Short mmCIF file of C-alpha atoms in Angstrom, two decimals:
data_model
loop_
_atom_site.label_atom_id
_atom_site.label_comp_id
_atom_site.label_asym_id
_atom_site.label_seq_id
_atom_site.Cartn_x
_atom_site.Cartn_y
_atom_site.Cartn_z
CA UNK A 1 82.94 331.93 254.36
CA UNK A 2 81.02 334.71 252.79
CA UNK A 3 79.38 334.80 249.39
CA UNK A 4 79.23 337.86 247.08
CA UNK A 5 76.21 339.86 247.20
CA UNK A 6 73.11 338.55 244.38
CA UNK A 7 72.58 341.21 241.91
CA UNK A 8 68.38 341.29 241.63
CA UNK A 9 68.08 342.29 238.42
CA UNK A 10 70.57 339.15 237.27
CA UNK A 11 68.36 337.06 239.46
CA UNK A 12 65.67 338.03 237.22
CA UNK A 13 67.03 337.74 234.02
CA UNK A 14 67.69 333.60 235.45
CA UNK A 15 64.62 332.37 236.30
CA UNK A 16 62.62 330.83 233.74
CA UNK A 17 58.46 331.15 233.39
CA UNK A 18 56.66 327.89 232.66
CA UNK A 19 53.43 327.82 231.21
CA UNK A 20 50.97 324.98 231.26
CA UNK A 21 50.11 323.77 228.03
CA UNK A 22 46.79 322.86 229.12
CA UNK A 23 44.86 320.90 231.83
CA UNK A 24 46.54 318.77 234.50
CA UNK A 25 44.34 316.23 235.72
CA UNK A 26 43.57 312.19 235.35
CA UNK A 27 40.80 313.23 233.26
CA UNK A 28 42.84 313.20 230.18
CA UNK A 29 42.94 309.52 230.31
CA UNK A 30 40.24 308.80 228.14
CA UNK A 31 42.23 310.93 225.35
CA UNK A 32 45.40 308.92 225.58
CA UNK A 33 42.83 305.91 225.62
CA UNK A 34 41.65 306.81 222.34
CA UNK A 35 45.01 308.27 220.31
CA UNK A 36 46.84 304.65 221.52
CA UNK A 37 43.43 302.72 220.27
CA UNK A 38 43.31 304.93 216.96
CA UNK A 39 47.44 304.49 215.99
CA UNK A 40 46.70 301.02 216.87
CA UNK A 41 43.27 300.10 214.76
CA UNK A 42 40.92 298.11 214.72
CA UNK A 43 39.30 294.42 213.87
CA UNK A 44 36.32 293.73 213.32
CA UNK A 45 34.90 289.91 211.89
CA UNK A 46 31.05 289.72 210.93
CA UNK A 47 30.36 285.78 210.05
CA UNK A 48 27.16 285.62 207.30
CA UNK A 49 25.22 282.40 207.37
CA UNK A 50 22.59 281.79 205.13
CA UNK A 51 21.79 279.82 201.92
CA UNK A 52 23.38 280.10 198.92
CA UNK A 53 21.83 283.29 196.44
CA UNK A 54 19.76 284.76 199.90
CA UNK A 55 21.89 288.49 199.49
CA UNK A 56 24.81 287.76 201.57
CA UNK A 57 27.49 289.12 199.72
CA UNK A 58 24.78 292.25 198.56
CA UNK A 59 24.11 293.45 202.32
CA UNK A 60 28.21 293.31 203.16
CA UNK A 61 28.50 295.47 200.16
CA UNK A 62 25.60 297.76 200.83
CA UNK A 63 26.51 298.41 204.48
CA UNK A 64 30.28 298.77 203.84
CA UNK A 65 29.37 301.36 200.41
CA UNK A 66 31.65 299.64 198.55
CA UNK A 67 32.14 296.30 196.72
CA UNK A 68 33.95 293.39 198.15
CA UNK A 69 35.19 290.87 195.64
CA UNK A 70 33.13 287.59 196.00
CA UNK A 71 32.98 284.50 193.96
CA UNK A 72 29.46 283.06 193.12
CA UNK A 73 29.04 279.87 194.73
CA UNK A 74 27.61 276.81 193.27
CA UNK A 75 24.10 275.27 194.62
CA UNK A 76 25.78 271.63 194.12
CA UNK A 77 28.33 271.68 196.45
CA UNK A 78 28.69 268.11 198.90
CA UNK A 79 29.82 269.66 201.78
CA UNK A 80 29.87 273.41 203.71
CA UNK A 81 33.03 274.86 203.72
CA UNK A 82 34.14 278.49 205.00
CA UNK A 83 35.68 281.17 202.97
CA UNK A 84 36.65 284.15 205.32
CA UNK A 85 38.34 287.39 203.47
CA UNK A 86 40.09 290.28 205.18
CA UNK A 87 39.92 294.01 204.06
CA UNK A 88 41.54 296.90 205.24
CA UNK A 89 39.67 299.43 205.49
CA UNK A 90 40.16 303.53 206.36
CA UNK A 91 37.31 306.12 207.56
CA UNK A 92 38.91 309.44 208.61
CA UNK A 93 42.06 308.56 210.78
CA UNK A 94 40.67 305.43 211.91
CA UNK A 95 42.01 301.79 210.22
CA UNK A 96 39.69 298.77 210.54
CA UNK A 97 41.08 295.04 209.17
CA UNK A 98 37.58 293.84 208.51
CA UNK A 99 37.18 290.10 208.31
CA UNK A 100 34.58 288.56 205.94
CA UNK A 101 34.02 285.21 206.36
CA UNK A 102 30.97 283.22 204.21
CA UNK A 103 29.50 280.29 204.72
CA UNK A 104 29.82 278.30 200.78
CA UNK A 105 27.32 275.40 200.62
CA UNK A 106 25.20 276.09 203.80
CA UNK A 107 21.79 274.54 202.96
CA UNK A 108 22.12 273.09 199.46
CA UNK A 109 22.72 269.29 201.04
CA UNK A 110 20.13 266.87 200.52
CA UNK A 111 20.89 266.02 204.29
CA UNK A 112 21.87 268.65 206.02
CA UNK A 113 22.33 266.88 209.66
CA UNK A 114 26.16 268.22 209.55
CA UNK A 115 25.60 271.47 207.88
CA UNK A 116 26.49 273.47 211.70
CA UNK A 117 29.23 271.29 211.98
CA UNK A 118 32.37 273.56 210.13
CA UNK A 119 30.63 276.61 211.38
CA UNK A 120 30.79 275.71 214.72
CA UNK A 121 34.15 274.17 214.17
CA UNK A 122 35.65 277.29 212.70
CA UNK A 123 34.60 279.42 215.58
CA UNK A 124 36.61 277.20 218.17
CA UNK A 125 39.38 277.02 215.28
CA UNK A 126 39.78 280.87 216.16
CA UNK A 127 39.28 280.97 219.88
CA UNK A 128 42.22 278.06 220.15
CA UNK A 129 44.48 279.84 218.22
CA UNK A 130 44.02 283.35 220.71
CA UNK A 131 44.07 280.94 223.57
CA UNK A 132 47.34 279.43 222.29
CA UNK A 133 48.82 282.61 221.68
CA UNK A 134 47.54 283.47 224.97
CA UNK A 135 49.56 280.85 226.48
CA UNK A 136 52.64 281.50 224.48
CA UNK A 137 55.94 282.69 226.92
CA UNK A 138 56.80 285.00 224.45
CA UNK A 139 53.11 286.55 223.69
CA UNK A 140 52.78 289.57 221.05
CA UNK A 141 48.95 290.10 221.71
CA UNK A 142 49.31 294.27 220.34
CA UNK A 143 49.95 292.97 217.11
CA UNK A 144 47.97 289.83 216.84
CA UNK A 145 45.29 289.45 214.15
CA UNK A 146 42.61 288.62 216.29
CA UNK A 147 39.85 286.19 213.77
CA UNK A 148 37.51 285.81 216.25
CA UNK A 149 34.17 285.84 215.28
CA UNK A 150 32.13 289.53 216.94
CA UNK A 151 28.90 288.78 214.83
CA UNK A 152 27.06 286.71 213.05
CA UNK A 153 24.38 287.45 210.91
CA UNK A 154 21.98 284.90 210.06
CA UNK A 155 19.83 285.46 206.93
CA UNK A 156 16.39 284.13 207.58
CA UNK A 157 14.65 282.86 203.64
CA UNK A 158 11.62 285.16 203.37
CA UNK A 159 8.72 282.41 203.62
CA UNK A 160 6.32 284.03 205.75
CA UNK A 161 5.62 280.70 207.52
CA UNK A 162 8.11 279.81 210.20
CA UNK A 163 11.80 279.05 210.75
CA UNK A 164 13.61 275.83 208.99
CA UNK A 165 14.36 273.36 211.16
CA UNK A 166 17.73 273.73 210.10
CA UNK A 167 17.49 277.35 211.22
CA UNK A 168 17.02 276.82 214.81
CA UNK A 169 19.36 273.84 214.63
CA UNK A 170 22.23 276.01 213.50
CA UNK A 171 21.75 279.05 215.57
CA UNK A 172 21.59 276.75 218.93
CA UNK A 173 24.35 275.42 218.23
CA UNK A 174 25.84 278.73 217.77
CA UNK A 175 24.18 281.20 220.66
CA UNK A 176 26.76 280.06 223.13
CA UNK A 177 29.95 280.97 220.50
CA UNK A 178 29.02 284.19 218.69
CA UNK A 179 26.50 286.80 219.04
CA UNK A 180 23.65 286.30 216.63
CA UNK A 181 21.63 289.05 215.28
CA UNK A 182 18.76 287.18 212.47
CA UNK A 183 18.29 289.05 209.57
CA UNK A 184 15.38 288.36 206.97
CA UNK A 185 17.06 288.66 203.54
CA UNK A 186 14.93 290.44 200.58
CA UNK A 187 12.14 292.12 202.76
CA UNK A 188 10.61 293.20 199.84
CA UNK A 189 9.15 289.79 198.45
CA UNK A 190 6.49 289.83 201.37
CA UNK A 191 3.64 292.23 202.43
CA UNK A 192 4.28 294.28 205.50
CA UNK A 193 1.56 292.84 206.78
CA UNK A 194 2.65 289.39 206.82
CA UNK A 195 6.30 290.64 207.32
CA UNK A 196 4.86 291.94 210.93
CA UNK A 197 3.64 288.55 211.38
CA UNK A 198 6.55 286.63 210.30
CA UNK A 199 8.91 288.24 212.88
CA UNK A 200 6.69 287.95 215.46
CA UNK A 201 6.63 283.72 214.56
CA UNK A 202 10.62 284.23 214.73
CA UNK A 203 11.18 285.45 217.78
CA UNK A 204 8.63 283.38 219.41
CA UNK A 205 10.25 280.48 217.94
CA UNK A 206 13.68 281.11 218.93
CA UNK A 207 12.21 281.35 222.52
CA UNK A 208 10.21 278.40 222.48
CA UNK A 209 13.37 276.28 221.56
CA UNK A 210 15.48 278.05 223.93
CA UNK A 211 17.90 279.88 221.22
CA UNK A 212 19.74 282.69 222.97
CA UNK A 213 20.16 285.75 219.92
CA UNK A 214 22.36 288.78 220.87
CA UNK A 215 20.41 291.83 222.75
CA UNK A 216 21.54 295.38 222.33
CA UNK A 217 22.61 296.12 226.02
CA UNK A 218 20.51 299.22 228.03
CA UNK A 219 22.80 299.52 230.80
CA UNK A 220 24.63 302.10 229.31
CA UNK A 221 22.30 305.64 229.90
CA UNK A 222 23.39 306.98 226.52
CA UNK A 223 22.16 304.28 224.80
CA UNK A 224 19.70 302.65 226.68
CA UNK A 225 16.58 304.46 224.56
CA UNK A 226 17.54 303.63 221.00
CA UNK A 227 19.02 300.13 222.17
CA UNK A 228 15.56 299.37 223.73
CA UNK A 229 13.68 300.77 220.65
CA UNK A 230 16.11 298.30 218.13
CA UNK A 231 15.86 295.18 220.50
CA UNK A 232 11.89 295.24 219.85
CA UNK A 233 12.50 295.16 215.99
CA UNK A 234 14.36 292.39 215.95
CA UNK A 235 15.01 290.28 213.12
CA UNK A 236 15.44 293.18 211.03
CA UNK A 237 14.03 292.72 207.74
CA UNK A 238 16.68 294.20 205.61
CA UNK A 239 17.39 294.95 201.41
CA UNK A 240 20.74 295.19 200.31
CA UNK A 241 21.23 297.00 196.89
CA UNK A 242 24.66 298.64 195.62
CA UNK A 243 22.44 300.30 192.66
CA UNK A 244 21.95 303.56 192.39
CA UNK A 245 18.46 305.20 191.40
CA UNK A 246 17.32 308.42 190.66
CA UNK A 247 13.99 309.36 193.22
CA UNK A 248 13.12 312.63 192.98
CA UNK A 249 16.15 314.92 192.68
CA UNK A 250 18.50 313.00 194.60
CA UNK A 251 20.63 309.69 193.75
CA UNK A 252 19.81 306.27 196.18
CA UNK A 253 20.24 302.90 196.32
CA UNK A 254 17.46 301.25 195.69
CA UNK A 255 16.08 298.36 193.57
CA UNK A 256 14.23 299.11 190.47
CA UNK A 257 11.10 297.26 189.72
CA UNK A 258 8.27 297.03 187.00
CA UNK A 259 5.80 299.54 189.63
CA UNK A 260 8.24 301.14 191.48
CA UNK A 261 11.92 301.45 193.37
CA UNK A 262 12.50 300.05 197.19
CA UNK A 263 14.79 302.48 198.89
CA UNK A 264 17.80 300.63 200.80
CA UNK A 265 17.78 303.45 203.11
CA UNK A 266 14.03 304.45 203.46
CA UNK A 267 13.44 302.98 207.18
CA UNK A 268 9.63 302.48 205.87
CA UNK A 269 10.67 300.49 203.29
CA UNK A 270 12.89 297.80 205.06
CA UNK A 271 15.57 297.91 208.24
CA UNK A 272 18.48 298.67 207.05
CA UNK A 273 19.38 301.55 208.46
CA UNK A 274 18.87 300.34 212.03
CA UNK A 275 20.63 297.44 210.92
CA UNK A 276 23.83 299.69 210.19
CA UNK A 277 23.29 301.93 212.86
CA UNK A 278 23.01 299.51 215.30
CA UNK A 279 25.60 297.24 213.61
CA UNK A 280 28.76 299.93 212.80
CA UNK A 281 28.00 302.95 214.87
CA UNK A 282 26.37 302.35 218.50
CA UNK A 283 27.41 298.85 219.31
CA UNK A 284 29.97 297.74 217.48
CA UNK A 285 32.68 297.60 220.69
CA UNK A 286 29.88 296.30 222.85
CA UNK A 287 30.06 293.28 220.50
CA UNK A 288 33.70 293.03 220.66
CA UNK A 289 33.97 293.08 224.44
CA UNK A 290 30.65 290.65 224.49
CA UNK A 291 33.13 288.02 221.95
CA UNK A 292 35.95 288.75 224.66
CA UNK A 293 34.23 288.52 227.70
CA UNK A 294 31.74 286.22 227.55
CA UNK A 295 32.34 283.91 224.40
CA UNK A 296 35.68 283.23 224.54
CA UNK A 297 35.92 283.14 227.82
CA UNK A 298 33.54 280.66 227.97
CA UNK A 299 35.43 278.70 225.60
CA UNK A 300 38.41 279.11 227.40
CA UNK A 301 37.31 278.19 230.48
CA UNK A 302 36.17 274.43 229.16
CA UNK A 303 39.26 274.28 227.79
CA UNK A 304 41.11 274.33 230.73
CA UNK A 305 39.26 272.48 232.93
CA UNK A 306 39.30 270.03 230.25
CA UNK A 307 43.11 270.09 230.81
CA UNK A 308 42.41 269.57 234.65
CA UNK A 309 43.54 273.39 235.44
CA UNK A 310 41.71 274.62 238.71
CA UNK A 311 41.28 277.91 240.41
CA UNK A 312 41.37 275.89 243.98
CA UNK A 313 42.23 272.87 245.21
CA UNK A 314 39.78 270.18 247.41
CA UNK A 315 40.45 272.34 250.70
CA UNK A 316 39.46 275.65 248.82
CA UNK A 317 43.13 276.20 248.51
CA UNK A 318 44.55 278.68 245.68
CA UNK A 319 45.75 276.06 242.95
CA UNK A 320 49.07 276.16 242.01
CA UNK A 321 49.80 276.04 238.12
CA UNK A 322 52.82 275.03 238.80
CA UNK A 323 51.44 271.86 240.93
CA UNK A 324 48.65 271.51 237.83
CA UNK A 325 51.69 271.26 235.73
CA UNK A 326 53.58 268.70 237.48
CA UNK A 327 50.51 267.08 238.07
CA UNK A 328 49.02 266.20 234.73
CA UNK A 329 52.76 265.88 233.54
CA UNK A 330 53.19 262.73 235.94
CA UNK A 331 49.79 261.78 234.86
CA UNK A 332 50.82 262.00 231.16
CA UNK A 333 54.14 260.05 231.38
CA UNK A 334 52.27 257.53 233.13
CA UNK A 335 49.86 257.16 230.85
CA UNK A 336 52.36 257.19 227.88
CA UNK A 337 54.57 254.81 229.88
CA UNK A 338 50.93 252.46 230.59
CA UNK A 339 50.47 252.85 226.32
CA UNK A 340 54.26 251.69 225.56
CA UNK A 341 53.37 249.12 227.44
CA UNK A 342 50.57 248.00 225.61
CA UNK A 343 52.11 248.47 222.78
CA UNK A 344 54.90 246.37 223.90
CA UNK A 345 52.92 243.90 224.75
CA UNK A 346 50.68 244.29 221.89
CA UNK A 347 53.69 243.83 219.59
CA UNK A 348 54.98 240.79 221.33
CA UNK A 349 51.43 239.33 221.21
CA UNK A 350 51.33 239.75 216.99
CA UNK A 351 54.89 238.35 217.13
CA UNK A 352 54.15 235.32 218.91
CA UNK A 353 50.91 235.14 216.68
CA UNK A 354 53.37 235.29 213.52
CA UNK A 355 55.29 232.79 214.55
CA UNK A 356 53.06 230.02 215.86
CA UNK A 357 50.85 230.96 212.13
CA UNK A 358 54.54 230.64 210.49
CA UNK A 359 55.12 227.68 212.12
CA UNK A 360 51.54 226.42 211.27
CA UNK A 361 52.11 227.30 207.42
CA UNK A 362 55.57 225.14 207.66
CA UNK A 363 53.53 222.62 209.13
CA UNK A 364 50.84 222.30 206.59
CA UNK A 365 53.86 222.76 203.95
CA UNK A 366 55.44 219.67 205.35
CA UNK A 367 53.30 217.85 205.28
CA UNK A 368 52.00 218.56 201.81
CA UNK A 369 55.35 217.97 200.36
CA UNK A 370 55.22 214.67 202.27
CA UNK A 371 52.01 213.50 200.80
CA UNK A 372 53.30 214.77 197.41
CA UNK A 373 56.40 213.07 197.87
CA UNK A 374 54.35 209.86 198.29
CA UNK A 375 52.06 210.60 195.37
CA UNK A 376 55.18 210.58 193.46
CA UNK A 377 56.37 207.56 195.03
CA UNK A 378 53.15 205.60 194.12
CA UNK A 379 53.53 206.86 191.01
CA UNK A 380 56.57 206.34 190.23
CA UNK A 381 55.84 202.50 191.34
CA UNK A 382 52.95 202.35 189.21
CA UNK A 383 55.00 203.41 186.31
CA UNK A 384 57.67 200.70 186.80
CA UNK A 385 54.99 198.25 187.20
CA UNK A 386 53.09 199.44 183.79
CA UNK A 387 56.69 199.52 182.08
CA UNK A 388 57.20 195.79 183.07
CA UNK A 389 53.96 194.78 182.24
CA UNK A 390 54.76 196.14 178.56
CA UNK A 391 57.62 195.04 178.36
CA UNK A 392 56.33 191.04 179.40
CA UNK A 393 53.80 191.81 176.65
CA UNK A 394 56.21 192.98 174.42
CA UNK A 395 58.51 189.41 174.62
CA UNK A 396 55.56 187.92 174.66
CA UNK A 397 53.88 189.82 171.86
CA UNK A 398 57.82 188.81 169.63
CA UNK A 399 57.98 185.02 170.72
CA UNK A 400 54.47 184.84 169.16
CA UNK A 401 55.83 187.03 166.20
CA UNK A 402 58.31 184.83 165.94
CA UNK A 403 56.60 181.32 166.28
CA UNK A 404 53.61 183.01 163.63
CA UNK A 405 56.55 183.68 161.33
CA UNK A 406 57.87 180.07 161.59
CA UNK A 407 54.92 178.55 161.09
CA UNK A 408 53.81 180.65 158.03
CA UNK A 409 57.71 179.82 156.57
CA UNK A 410 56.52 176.45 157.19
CA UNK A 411 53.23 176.57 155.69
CA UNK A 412 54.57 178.17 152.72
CA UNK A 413 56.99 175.77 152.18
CA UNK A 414 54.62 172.75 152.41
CA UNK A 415 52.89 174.78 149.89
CA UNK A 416 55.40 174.81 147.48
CA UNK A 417 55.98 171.21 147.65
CA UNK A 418 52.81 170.12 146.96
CA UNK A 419 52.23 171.08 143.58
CA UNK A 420 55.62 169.38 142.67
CA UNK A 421 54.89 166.02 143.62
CA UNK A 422 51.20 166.13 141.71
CA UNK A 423 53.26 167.02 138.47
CA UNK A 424 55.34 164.37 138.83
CA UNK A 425 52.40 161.64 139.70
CA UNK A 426 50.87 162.94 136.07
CA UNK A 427 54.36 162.33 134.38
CA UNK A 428 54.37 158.53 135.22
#
């Protein structure tokens, strides 16, 4: 079989030129990374604890530049409750749902024993519900509002002195469920040089008592300077202000006082700017992963063993969850077929108990209507015995009537006789 001849110049006019549109390599990765975590967003929950009035709500707004809505809280408040708010929020092409959450009452108790309590209890609030959607079959992570806490900052009262006791109470409860960065609220009440003092009396406080705040991590080259640097000013002594003054020819925040302005973001007037720096721009995903990785894993992993899940058996076997499963599910329906039991039982008991007391009260009845029927007999005997007695006195009582009102008939007539007989002795 032959085939026609090819005609080059037809040949040519086929074949088609490609033309790379750029590099080929694995190294793009890290782009696609970034455009799938950009369309996606991002969430981000900071967790403020700190006495009512300290400048919680002030800082928020001051390192967000904008104003949050808040509602003043009330110093007389029984109990501490938690009021968390969620924002959407846009810089360039990049969407973060920021999460707000306040603590309303913290500190104004007379006895504040259980003030840590609903803080700490609100933390494992939103690590159960990721572990139960975790767990779900049909799991929709991508879209999941994750609430769990990435920060907490915890305002520190500018005294000068030392740390409440309800201050390193709180944050031990909390070092092993959120990463803690202290804060001292309204640097600008104290001197700087008792303000060097004071932090110093922090931070060897929280090590004395074994409290575990979050450090900036240096393993990362790019940031291992400035990280280092930040980690030896902690607590930051920060000033939040959303006022704006006029210093020199420019417009800041600042706040206004009889001898002068403090500048918000004048890093030798207060720490705010490290604060946000170190806060929103180099370690904000650190944080994340840190929440991730090591709190709520941490969390998770009581959690389970708590539900007798293992990673190996006795004989350093790989544990089947399916033998877990089947496991603790015997062990349940034996221990809810042990508790019907009880409750069988228990019911039969307070029956038996009902009846012998029923029985008991029908005794005691019977005999009470017994002894009243008897009362009521004697009585009744008595009565008869009274009424005969009256009526003997009675009869009696008429015959003597009677035998008064014959004799008095008599005596009357005698009476009448009498004078008679002398008028007719006169006559002869």
């Amino acid at each position: 079989m032959t085939h026609p001849p090819i005609d080059p110049e037809m040949d040519n006019e086929e074949k088609r030129s490609l033309e790379l549109a750029g590099h080929v390599g694995f190294d793009s990765l890290p782009d696609q990374l970034v455009s799938k975590a950009v369309s996606q967003g991002f969430c981000f929950n900071i967790l403020c604890v700190g006495e009512t009035g300290i400048g919680k709500s002030t800082l928020i707004n001051t390192l967000f530049n904008t104003t949050f809505e808040s509602d003043e809280a009330s110093h007389y408040l029984q109990d501490v409750h938690l009021r968390p708010k969620t924002y959407d929020l846009q810089e360039s092409n990049v969407n973060l749902k920021l999460t707000i959450v306040d603590t309303v009452g913290f500190g104004d108790q007379i006895n504040k024993d259980e003030s840590y309590k609903p803080i700490v209890d609100y933390i494992d609030t939103q690590f159960e519900n990721f572990l139960q959607e975790e767990m779900k079959i049909k799991r929709s992570l991508h879209n999941y509002h994750d609430s769990r806490i990435h920060i907490c900052l915890y305002f520190i009262a500018p005294t000068g002195h030392s740390l409440k006791s309800l201050d390193l109470v709180t944050m031990k409860k909390l070092d092993s469920k959120v990463n803690i960065i202290p804060v001292i609220a309204k640097a600008d009440t104290i001197s700087k040089s008792e303000l060097h003092k004071f932090k110093i009396k922090i931070m060897s406080e929280l090590v004395s008592n074994g409290v575990q705040i979050y450090q900036f991590p240096t393993e990362d080259e790019a940031v291992t300077e400035i990280n280092s640097t930040m980690n030896a000013h902690l607590p930051f002594a920060v000033i939040g202000s959303v006022e704006q003054v006029k210093v020199g020819n420019k417009m800041v925040r600042a706040r206004l006082y009889p001898w002068g302005s403090v500048q918000v973001e004048n890093e030798s007037h207060c720490d705010f700017v490290k604060l946000r720096e170190m806060l929103l721009r180099v370690n904000i995903e650190d944080l994340r992963e840190q929440t991730h990785a090591r709190h709520y894993e941490l969390y998770r992993r009581c959690k389970l063993e708590e539900m007798g899940f293992k990673d190996t058996d006795p004989d350093s076997q790989p544990f089947s969850l399916q033998q877990t499963y089947e496991t603790k599910r015997k062990e349940f329906l034996v221990e809810l077929q042990r508790k019907e039991e009880e409750m069988r039982q228990m019911f039969v008991n307070k029956v038996k108990e009902t009846e012998a007391e029923l029985k008991e009260k029908e005794r005691e009845l019977h005999e009470r209507f017994e002894q009243l029927k008897r009362m009521h007999h004697d009585e009744k005997r008595n009565l008869e015995e009274k009424r005969r007695e009256l009526e003997e006195e009675m009869n009696s009582f008429n015959r003597r009537k009677v035998a008064a009102e014959t004799l008095m008939g008599q005596a009357l007539q005698s009476c009448s006789q009498q004078p008679f007989k002398k008028d007719k002795d006169k006559k002869k």
